[in-house]
Each structure stands twice: as structure tokens, then as C-alpha cells.
mmCIF file of C-alpha atoms in Angstrom:
data_model
loop_
_atom_site.group_PDB
_atom_site.id
_atom_site.type_symbol
_atom_site.label_atom_id
_atom_site.label_comp_id
_atom_site.label_asym_id
_atom_site.label_seq_id
_atom_site.Cartn_x
_atom_site.Cartn_y
_atom_site.Cartn_z
ATOM 1 C CA UNK A 1 12.095 -10.547 26.826
ATOM 2 C CA UNK A 2 13.341 -13.946 24.668
ATOM 3 C CA UNK A 3 11.514 -15.830 26.924
ATOM 4 C CA UNK A 4 8.591 -14.108 25.890
ATOM 5 C CA UNK A 5 9.281 -14.526 21.989
ATOM 6 C CA UNK A 6 9.223 -18.358 22.799
ATOM 7 C CA UNK A 7 5.968 -18.021 24.154
ATOM 8 C CA UNK A 8 5.204 -15.762 21.644
ATOM 9 C CA UNK A 9 5.555 -18.641 18.519
ATOM 10 C CA UNK A 10 2.444 -19.204 19.397
ATOM 11 C CA UNK A 11 1.246 -16.273 18.684
ATOM 12 C CA UNK A 12 -0.395 -14.791 15.831
ATOM 13 C CA UNK A 13 2.510 -12.995 14.485
ATOM 14 C CA UNK A 14 2.277 -9.527 14.032
ATOM 15 C CA UNK A 15 3.726 -8.551 10.045
ATOM 16 C CA UNK A 16 3.498 -5.589 9.158
ATOM 17 C CA UNK A 17 1.364 -2.649 9.388
ATOM 18 C CA UNK A 18 0.192 -1.256 6.835
ATOM 19 C CA UNK A 19 -0.244 -2.097 2.476
ATOM 20 C CA UNK A 20 -1.691 -4.946 3.559
ATOM 21 C CA UNK A 21 1.312 -6.358 3.044
ATOM 22 C CA UNK A 22 1.417 -6.529 7.246
ATOM 23 C CA UNK A 23 -0.743 -9.484 6.403
ATOM 24 C CA UNK A 24 1.609 -11.443 4.308
ATOM 25 C CA UNK A 25 4.377 -11.844 6.792
ATOM 26 C CA UNK A 26 3.489 -13.961 9.284
ATOM 27 C CA UNK A 27 0.292 -14.739 11.801
ATOM 28 C CA UNK A 28 -0.791 -14.754 14.916
ATOM 29 C CA UNK A 29 -2.507 -17.013 17.294
ATOM 30 C CA UNK A 30 -3.362 -17.009 20.667
ATOM 31 C CA UNK A 31 -6.426 -16.013 22.397
ATOM 32 C CA UNK A 32 -5.833 -12.712 23.453
ATOM 33 C CA UNK A 33 -4.249 -11.520 20.035
ATOM 34 C CA UNK A 34 -6.386 -12.755 18.537
ATOM 35 C CA UNK A 35 -9.656 -10.596 19.294
ATOM 36 C CA UNK A 36 -7.489 -8.136 19.609
ATOM 37 C CA UNK A 37 -6.680 -8.522 16.043
ATOM 38 C CA UNK A 38 -10.459 -9.174 14.852
ATOM 39 C CA UNK A 39 -11.565 -5.899 16.644
ATOM 40 C CA UNK A 40 -8.940 -4.073 15.057
ATOM 41 C CA UNK A 41 -9.768 -5.551 11.750
ATOM 42 C CA UNK A 42 -13.711 -4.846 12.343
ATOM 43 C CA UNK A 43 -12.635 -1.664 12.678
ATOM 44 C CA UNK A 44 -10.509 -0.924 9.858
ATOM 45 C CA UNK A 45 -13.522 -3.209 7.664
ATOM 46 C CA UNK A 46 -15.275 -0.396 5.130
ATOM 47 C CA UNK A 47 -16.972 -2.367 2.650
ATOM 48 C CA UNK A 48 -17.871 -0.239 -0.832
ATOM 49 C CA UNK A 49 -20.409 -1.031 -4.068
ATOM 50 C CA UNK A 50 -18.183 -1.499 -6.357
ATOM 51 C CA UNK A 51 -18.989 -4.678 -9.010
ATOM 52 C CA UNK A 52 -16.347 -7.349 -9.833
ATOM 53 C CA UNK A 53 -14.179 -6.132 -12.158
ATOM 54 C CA UNK A 54 -14.800 -7.213 -15.895
ATOM 55 C CA UNK A 55 -10.382 -7.559 -15.890
ATOM 56 C CA UNK A 56 -10.928 -11.106 -14.120
ATOM 57 C CA UNK A 57 -13.236 -13.904 -15.043
ATOM 58 C CA UNK A 58 -13.960 -15.477 -12.175
ATOM 59 C CA UNK A 59 -13.955 -13.628 -7.823
ATOM 60 C CA UNK A 60 -10.271 -14.029 -5.738
ATOM 61 C CA UNK A 61 -10.504 -17.425 -3.584
ATOM 62 C CA UNK A 62 -8.286 -17.050 -0.829
ATOM 63 C CA UNK A 63 -8.062 -20.519 0.003
ATOM 64 C CA UNK A 64 -5.432 -22.738 0.223
ATOM 65 C CA UNK A 65 -4.799 -24.740 -2.904
ATOM 66 C CA UNK A 66 -6.938 -23.092 -4.704
ATOM 67 C CA UNK A 67 -5.317 -19.133 -3.694
ATOM 68 C CA UNK A 68 -5.046 -16.734 -6.691
ATOM 69 C CA UNK A 69 -2.804 -13.902 -7.416
ATOM 70 C CA UNK A 70 -3.896 -10.908 -6.042
ATOM 71 C CA UNK A 71 -3.604 -6.957 -5.813
ATOM 72 C CA UNK A 72 -4.611 -4.385 -3.557
ATOM 73 C CA UNK A 73 -4.834 -0.202 -3.942
ATOM 74 C CA UNK A 74 -2.966 1.432 -0.795
ATOM 75 C CA UNK A 75 -4.080 5.258 -0.996
ATOM 76 C CA UNK A 76 -2.608 8.534 1.611
ATOM 77 C CA UNK A 77 -4.644 10.391 1.856
ATOM 78 C CA UNK A 78 -3.813 13.676 4.042
ATOM 79 C CA UNK A 79 -7.796 14.332 5.323
ATOM 80 C CA UNK A 80 -9.888 12.123 7.479
ATOM 81 C CA UNK A 81 -12.498 12.990 4.683
ATOM 82 C CA UNK A 82 -13.755 10.506 1.286
ATOM 83 C CA UNK A 83 -13.153 13.496 -0.724
ATOM 84 C CA UNK A 84 -9.375 14.191 0.278
ATOM 85 C CA UNK A 85 -6.393 14.118 -2.300
ATOM 86 C CA UNK A 86 -4.513 11.390 -2.447
ATOM 87 C CA UNK A 87 -0.750 12.028 -1.667
ATOM 88 C CA UNK A 88 0.196 8.564 -1.949
ATOM 89 C CA UNK A 89 -0.734 5.348 -4.419
ATOM 90 C CA UNK A 90 0.893 2.515 -4.196
ATOM 91 C CA UNK A 91 -0.526 -0.755 -5.754
ATOM 92 C CA UNK A 92 0.627 -4.452 -4.176
ATOM 93 C CA UNK A 93 0.463 -7.522 -6.378
ATOM 94 C CA UNK A 94 0.909 -10.773 -4.382
ATOM 95 C CA UNK A 95 1.397 -14.293 -5.592
ATOM 96 C CA UNK A 96 1.157 -17.230 -3.457
ATOM 97 C CA UNK A 97 2.525 -19.362 -6.483
ATOM 98 C CA UNK A 98 5.726 -17.723 -6.715
ATOM 99 C CA UNK A 99 6.153 -16.467 -2.935
ATOM 100 C CA UNK A 100 6.548 -12.686 -4.305
ATOM 101 C CA UNK A 101 4.872 -9.315 -3.769
ATOM 102 C CA UNK A 102 6.080 -5.829 -6.174
ATOM 103 C CA UNK A 103 4.841 -2.302 -4.604
ATOM 104 C CA UNK A 104 3.940 0.131 -7.525
ATOM 105 C CA UNK A 105 3.931 3.494 -6.366
ATOM 106 C CA UNK A 106 2.325 5.867 -8.961
ATOM 107 C CA UNK A 107 3.104 9.078 -8.857
ATOM 108 C CA UNK A 108 0.409 11.940 -7.618
ATOM 109 C CA UNK A 109 0.503 14.273 -10.659
ATOM 110 C CA UNK A 110 0.405 11.270 -12.928
ATOM 111 C CA UNK A 111 -1.607 12.013 -16.465
ATOM 112 C CA UNK A 112 -4.860 9.951 -16.994
ATOM 113 C CA UNK A 113 -7.994 8.683 -17.538
ATOM 114 C CA UNK A 114 -10.406 9.894 -14.756
ATOM 115 C CA UNK A 115 -12.853 7.090 -14.856
ATOM 116 C CA UNK A 116 -16.655 8.170 -14.197
ATOM 117 C CA UNK A 117 -15.832 11.433 -15.366
ATOM 118 C CA UNK A 118 -14.746 10.863 -19.578
ATOM 119 C CA UNK A 119 -11.349 13.608 -18.920
ATOM 120 C CA UNK A 120 -8.559 13.632 -18.298
ATOM 121 C CA UNK A 121 -6.973 15.238 -15.155
ATOM 122 C CA UNK A 122 -3.307 14.047 -12.298
ATOM 123 C CA UNK A 123 -4.199 10.331 -11.719
ATOM 124 C CA UNK A 124 -4.697 11.281 -7.882
ATOM 125 C CA UNK A 125 -7.728 13.249 -7.982
ATOM 126 C CA UNK A 126 -9.582 10.286 -8.715
ATOM 127 C CA UNK A 127 -9.657 9.908 -4.726
ATOM 128 C CA UNK A 128 -11.044 13.833 -4.715
ATOM 129 C CA UNK A 129 -13.961 13.035 -7.520
ATOM 130 C CA UNK A 130 -15.411 10.119 -6.290
ATOM 131 C CA UNK A 131 -13.574 8.450 -2.724
ATOM 132 C CA UNK A 132 -12.128 4.941 -2.910
ATOM 133 C CA UNK A 133 -14.412 3.537 -5.915
ATOM 134 C CA UNK A 134 -13.620 6.147 -8.549
ATOM 135 C CA UNK A 135 -9.880 5.685 -7.552
ATOM 136 C CA UNK A 136 -9.882 2.049 -8.295
ATOM 137 C CA UNK A 137 -11.249 1.777 -11.338
ATOM 138 C CA UNK A 138 -9.073 5.019 -12.945
ATOM 139 C CA UNK A 139 -6.062 2.937 -11.269
ATOM 140 C CA UNK A 140 -6.804 0.106 -13.023
ATOM 141 C CA UNK A 141 -7.756 1.501 -15.909
ATOM 142 C CA UNK A 142 -4.289 2.516 -15.953
ATOM 143 C CA UNK A 143 -2.695 -0.129 -15.231
ATOM 144 C CA UNK A 144 -4.833 -2.667 -17.355
ATOM 145 C CA UNK A 145 -5.042 -4.838 -14.470
ATOM 146 C CA UNK A 146 -8.027 -6.007 -12.087
ATOM 147 C CA UNK A 147 -7.881 -4.161 -8.165
ATOM 148 C CA UNK A 148 -9.298 -6.277 -5.570
ATOM 149 C CA UNK A 149 -8.736 -4.660 -2.754
ATOM 150 C CA UNK A 150 -7.941 -1.145 -1.386
ATOM 151 C CA UNK A 151 -6.703 -0.313 2.139
ATOM 152 C CA UNK A 152 -7.247 3.501 3.191
ATOM 153 C CA UNK A 153 -3.752 4.753 5.665
ATOM 154 C CA UNK A 154 -4.837 8.410 7.582
ATOM 155 C CA UNK A 155 -1.468 10.033 6.593
ATOM 156 C CA UNK A 156 -2.098 12.425 9.331
ATOM 157 C CA UNK A 157 -2.456 8.976 12.248
ATOM 158 C CA UNK A 158 0.515 7.506 10.402
ATOM 159 C CA UNK A 159 3.025 8.165 13.256
ATOM 160 C CA UNK A 160 1.138 6.945 15.451
ATOM 161 C CA UNK A 161 1.454 3.215 12.993
ATOM 162 C CA UNK A 162 4.935 4.073 13.760
ATOM 163 C CA UNK A 163 5.335 4.799 16.710
ATOM 164 C CA UNK A 164 3.387 1.430 17.698
ATOM 165 C CA UNK A 165 6.096 -0.438 16.110
ATOM 166 C CA UNK A 166 9.237 1.550 17.924
ATOM 167 C CA UNK A 167 10.094 3.700 15.091
ATOM 168 C CA UNK A 168 11.514 2.586 11.665
ATOM 169 C CA UNK A 169 15.379 2.559 10.588
ATOM 170 C CA UNK A 170 16.025 3.468 7.103
ATOM 171 C CA UNK A 171 19.094 4.604 4.942
ATOM 172 C CA UNK A 172 18.598 7.624 3.017
ATOM 173 C CA UNK A 173 20.121 9.343 0.740
ATOM 174 C CA UNK A 174 19.405 12.074 0.516
ATOM 175 C CA UNK A 175 20.058 14.767 3.532
ATOM 176 C CA UNK A 176 17.376 17.601 4.062
ATOM 177 C CA UNK A 177 14.915 18.866 6.559
ATOM 178 C CA UNK A 178 11.942 19.544 6.171
ATOM 179 C CA UNK A 179 9.324 20.521 9.120
ATOM 180 C CA UNK A 180 11.652 21.820 11.186
ATOM 181 C CA UNK A 181 13.478 18.235 10.928
ATOM 182 C CA UNK A 182 17.158 16.692 9.714
ATOM 183 C CA UNK A 183 17.126 14.191 7.656
ATOM 184 C CA UNK A 184 21.479 13.624 7.653
ATOM 185 C CA UNK A 185 22.827 11.318 4.814
ATOM 186 C CA UNK A 186 22.993 7.229 6.290
ATOM 187 C CA UNK A 187 21.439 5.240 8.486
ATOM 188 C CA UNK A 188 18.903 6.841 11.091
ATOM 189 C CA UNK A 189 16.115 5.846 13.237
ATOM 190 C CA UNK A 190 12.799 7.219 12.998
ATOM 191 C CA UNK A 191 10.138 7.890 15.740
ATOM 192 C CA UNK A 192 6.440 8.664 14.132
ATOM 193 C CA UNK A 193 6.732 12.265 14.153
ATOM 194 C CA UNK A 194 9.765 12.329 11.997
ATOM 195 C CA UNK A 195 8.851 9.987 9.661
ATOM 196 C CA UNK A 196 5.762 11.245 8.339
ATOM 197 C CA UNK A 197 7.713 14.720 7.138
ATOM 198 C CA UNK A 198 10.401 12.064 6.058
ATOM 199 C CA UNK A 199 7.344 10.413 3.684
ATOM 200 C CA UNK A 200 6.198 13.765 2.696
ATOM 201 C CA UNK A 201 8.579 15.968 1.244
ATOM 202 C CA UNK A 202 8.624 15.859 -2.542
ATOM 203 C CA UNK A 203 9.692 19.683 -3.392
ATOM 204 C CA UNK A 204 13.166 19.940 -2.263
ATOM 205 C CA UNK A 205 13.903 16.546 -3.541
ATOM 206 C CA UNK A 206 15.805 16.716 -7.269
ATOM 207 C CA UNK A 207 13.954 13.474 -7.894
ATOM 208 C CA UNK A 208 10.372 14.768 -7.522
ATOM 209 C CA UNK A 209 7.650 13.346 -6.429
ATOM 210 C CA UNK A 210 9.737 9.713 -7.554
ATOM 211 C CA UNK A 211 12.417 10.757 -4.357
ATOM 212 C CA UNK A 212 9.643 10.861 -2.584
ATOM 213 C CA UNK A 213 8.034 7.190 -3.566
ATOM 214 C CA UNK A 214 11.090 5.519 -2.519
ATOM 215 C CA UNK A 215 10.904 7.219 0.762
ATOM 216 C CA UNK A 216 7.911 5.784 1.475
ATOM 217 C CA UNK A 217 8.472 2.360 0.235
ATOM 218 C CA UNK A 218 11.606 2.432 2.548
ATOM 219 C CA UNK A 219 9.102 3.566 5.181
ATOM 220 C CA UNK A 220 6.601 0.394 4.549
ATOM 221 C CA UNK A 221 9.314 -1.888 4.179
ATOM 222 C CA UNK A 222 10.558 -0.666 7.652
ATOM 223 C CA UNK A 223 7.691 -0.855 8.914
ATOM 224 C CA UNK A 224 7.044 -4.589 7.730
ATOM 225 C CA UNK A 225 10.226 -5.664 8.974
ATOM 226 C CA UNK A 226 9.452 -4.077 12.733
ATOM 227 C CA UNK A 227 6.087 -5.362 12.734
ATOM 228 C CA UNK A 228 7.227 -8.181 11.972
ATOM 229 C CA UNK A 229 9.431 -8.549 15.473
ATOM 230 C CA UNK A 230 8.532 -11.069 18.182
ATOM 231 C CA UNK A 231 9.767 -7.669 19.669
ATOM 232 C CA UNK A 232 6.478 -6.292 18.814
ATOM 233 C CA UNK A 233 4.280 -9.053 19.208
ATOM 234 C CA UNK A 234 4.440 -7.693 23.504
ATOM 235 C CA UNK A 235 3.195 -4.230 21.931
ATOM 236 C CA UNK A 236 0.305 -5.598 20.052
ATOM 237 C CA UNK A 237 -2.757 -3.558 21.542
ATOM 238 C CA UNK A 238 -0.930 -0.103 20.979
ATOM 239 C CA UNK A 239 0.026 -2.016 17.187
ATOM 240 C CA UNK A 240 -3.544 -2.949 16.791
ATOM 241 C CA UNK A 241 -4.955 -0.081 17.976
ATOM 242 C CA UNK A 242 -3.161 2.207 15.415
ATOM 243 C CA UNK A 243 -4.341 0.257 12.707
ATOM 244 C CA UNK A 244 -8.091 -0.073 13.693
ATOM 245 C CA UNK A 245 -8.140 3.601 14.148
ATOM 246 C CA UNK A 246 -5.725 4.949 10.553
ATOM 247 C CA UNK A 247 -6.959 1.760 8.249
ATOM 248 C CA UNK A 248 -9.985 1.296 6.072
ATOM 249 C CA UNK A 249 -10.151 -2.013 3.787
ATOM 250 C CA UNK A 250 -12.851 -3.788 1.963
ATOM 251 C CA UNK A 251 -11.509 -6.787 3.194
ATOM 252 C CA UNK A 252 -12.850 -8.830 6.150
ATOM 253 C CA UNK A 253 -11.367 -10.403 8.995
ATOM 254 C CA UNK A 254 -12.254 -13.733 7.353
ATOM 255 C CA UNK A 255 -10.291 -12.447 4.039
ATOM 256 C CA UNK A 256 -6.799 -11.512 6.080
ATOM 257 C CA UNK A 257 -6.836 -14.835 8.462
ATOM 258 C CA UNK A 258 -6.688 -16.187 4.360
ATOM 259 C CA UNK A 259 -4.110 -14.830 3.135
ATOM 260 C CA UNK A 260 -2.271 -14.553 6.247
ATOM 261 C CA UNK A 261 -2.252 -18.575 6.472
ATOM 262 C CA UNK A 262 -1.652 -18.347 2.095
ATOM 263 C CA UNK A 263 0.036 -15.951 1.523
ATOM 264 C CA UNK A 264 2.433 -15.166 4.410
ATOM 265 C CA UNK A 265 5.892 -15.882 2.835
ATOM 266 C CA UNK A 266 5.411 -13.761 0.131
ATOM 267 C CA UNK A 267 6.588 -11.185 2.547
ATOM 268 C CA UNK A 268 9.717 -12.331 2.886
ATOM 269 C CA UNK A 269 10.595 -11.525 -1.529
ATOM 270 C CA UNK A 270 9.090 -7.960 -1.837
ATOM 271 C CA UNK A 271 10.094 -6.072 -5.245
ATOM 272 C CA UNK A 272 9.591 -2.157 -5.296
ATOM 273 C CA UNK A 273 8.587 -1.092 -9.110
ATOM 274 C CA UNK A 274 9.065 2.479 -10.552
ATOM 275 C CA UNK A 275 7.313 3.935 -13.567
ATOM 276 C CA UNK A 276 8.618 7.158 -15.564
ATOM 277 C CA UNK A 277 7.029 9.941 -17.313
ATOM 278 C CA UNK A 278 8.423 13.566 -18.055
ATOM 279 C CA UNK A 279 7.106 16.429 -16.553
ATOM 280 C CA UNK A 280 4.763 18.792 -18.898
ATOM 281 C CA UNK A 281 2.539 21.687 -18.206
ATOM 282 C CA UNK A 282 -1.017 21.536 -19.372
ATOM 283 C CA UNK A 283 -2.436 24.883 -20.231
ATOM 284 C CA UNK A 284 -0.410 25.925 -17.387
ATOM 285 C CA UNK A 285 -0.840 23.004 -15.128
ATOM 286 C CA UNK A 286 1.756 20.582 -13.655
ATOM 287 C CA UNK A 287 1.454 17.013 -14.839
ATOM 288 C CA UNK A 288 3.292 13.497 -15.391
ATOM 289 C CA UNK A 289 3.035 11.854 -18.801
ATOM 290 C CA UNK A 290 3.562 8.630 -19.023
ATOM 291 C CA UNK A 291 5.281 6.932 -22.369
ATOM 292 C CA UNK A 292 2.456 3.939 -24.045
ATOM 293 C CA UNK A 293 6.159 2.092 -24.136
ATOM 294 C CA UNK A 294 6.327 2.468 -20.548
ATOM 295 C CA UNK A 295 3.497 2.153 -19.175
ATOM 296 C CA UNK A 296 3.061 -1.162 -21.331
ATOM 297 C CA UNK A 297 6.396 -2.369 -19.297
ATOM 298 C CA UNK A 298 4.449 -2.261 -15.873
ATOM 299 C CA UNK A 299 1.211 -3.498 -17.160
ATOM 300 C CA UNK A 300 3.233 -6.250 -18.746
ATOM 301 C CA UNK A 301 5.185 -7.020 -15.534
ATOM 302 C CA UNK A 302 2.259 -6.540 -12.622
ATOM 303 C CA UNK A 303 0.276 -9.237 -15.180
ATOM 304 C CA UNK A 304 2.775 -11.820 -15.573
ATOM 305 C CA UNK A 305 2.653 -11.452 -11.399
ATOM 306 C CA UNK A 306 -0.652 -11.742 -11.487
ATOM 307 C CA UNK A 307 -0.904 -14.482 -13.559
ATOM 308 C CA UNK A 308 -3.136 -12.632 -16.253
ATOM 309 C CA UNK A 309 -3.447 -13.475 -19.634
ATOM 310 C CA UNK A 310 -1.942 -11.007 -21.723
ATOM 311 C CA UNK A 311 -4.703 -10.609 -24.567
ATOM 312 C CA UNK A 312 -8.286 -11.247 -22.529
ATOM 313 C CA UNK A 313 -6.368 -8.296 -20.137
ATOM 314 C CA UNK A 314 -7.169 -5.901 -22.014
ATOM 315 C CA UNK A 315 -9.940 -3.157 -22.733
#
């Protein structure tokens, strides 16, 4: 294993599998790995009909000295079709100048304007109403920042990604059982079949969606850690197969290579963000209402991360 690890230093090191965060941790050099990765990305690539965000004066540049901070919307969808509701909504912002990345989980029940529909509803309904484009527009409007790219993950196939990196280890703070799997408090190692119920459970968690969001971020970071290890390189065919089958994105292969080259150190400094609100019922339906001051706090932090002018970013 050690001799393999030494040889693999010439390869494109696979740094993470999910949320594009896998692409900001390291890279891959070597004909076989490179071409396997390219094939997977070409399978993943799914462009969308969406104009450049009005919240950007110029298009994002990902190349070398001119590399800009950028954002990615990660959507976790249980159904394989485009009209499924998104139980996982995470915004990733990456800044090459500060070598940092921020992960913000948006609770699925958050009440906000659904851009393109003209009314307020749960934010996770945007994808069901209008696919990736409406989800991006709605999250962009909610956070008042440009959403540059997206990654959509089939959550049923998420277990394949976890298994491809050899499982993940997380620190569990809540003793619970879900879908016939028991999760004790403490450090636990999960395979793919176990990781999926671990990130899905919500109703038994005293923190509800906030607790689930925390577990989702834990598993994502654990996947990044395992994907970045040299041992995972020996399993790259399974890793790339899992990525290509279960993730769709508007990022091209060339853009991903640029991100790997120019943003990889940001993967060493990932900060988790949280947005809070008050649960309420409107016409008998549960929503999470986010206070304006809380929304402004999160918007301000994300704008600073993206190096946006706080005055011009407003609608």
C-alpha cells in the first residue's frame, strides 16, 4: 500500500466526491486516472438554460491568477427525475484568496419566494416546480448572492459514493434508530447502506431539520477526508463510477480541472454555516420563518466570502 501511495503522488489525487468540494482538495495526474475522471465528468455534465446572474457584473473566472470566488448549489434529490423535491439544499462558497470554503445548509421547510411562481412556499418545492433553474433562482434570491453552478445528487445513489471511498467515520451526538439501523452516540463508522438513513432521519431529532443538516455536513466532510486519502486512489474506478452515475452538474471538465488546480488548498479550510428561524403553521402547513436580521447576517457573511460589493449585490 505504501509503495502504491508513493507512485500515486504523480496522479490526479481524488479529493472528495460530493458537492464539488471533492474538487477543491487535490488533483489527479496520470493517464489512466485522468481519462477515467474525464469520462465520469462528461457523464455528469448536464447544462441548463440559465443566463448569467444579474448579481454578477462579469462572468466568473476560474483560471490561475484571475481566479474568482464562486458558489455552488448542491441539491440532494431522492427521485431520479427532475421534478423531485430537494431534501438537501447546501450552498458552497469558495474563495481562492483566503483559501477557504463555507458550507451553508438551508432547511427544506424555509419559507421564501419561489422565483418564477410569484408566491411564497417551502424552498425545497422550487426544484419540484421548475427543476434546477428555478431552484438556483430561488436560492439566489433568498441569499442575495449569485449562484454560479449546481450539483444535483441522487440520494439513493449516495450510498454508492460512500462505499466507493470505503465508508466514513463520524462523531454522532444523538442515539437513535432509523430504518432498522441503530446509531449510538460516539465515533461510528458507516457504510453506504448505513450512511443514507443517518443523513435522512429528521422527525426523531430534537433539532429537526437542523440536526439532520448537521449530520449531512458531517458525512460530506467525512467523504472528503476519505476521498482525499491516498488509499482511495487505488479504488478510483469505483469512485468515478459512483460520481458519474449519481451526480449531475453544469460544470464542464475543463472548469473542474481549473478548480482542482487553482482552488485545491481551500479544501483544507471548510467552515460550516447555520441559518436559524422559527417554526410556524400557515393554513395548516408547517414552515420555517427566517427573521430578516438572521437572513441579513448570513447574506453579509456569504457576500464577504464571495468578495461582493455589499451595496451592489442587492436587488
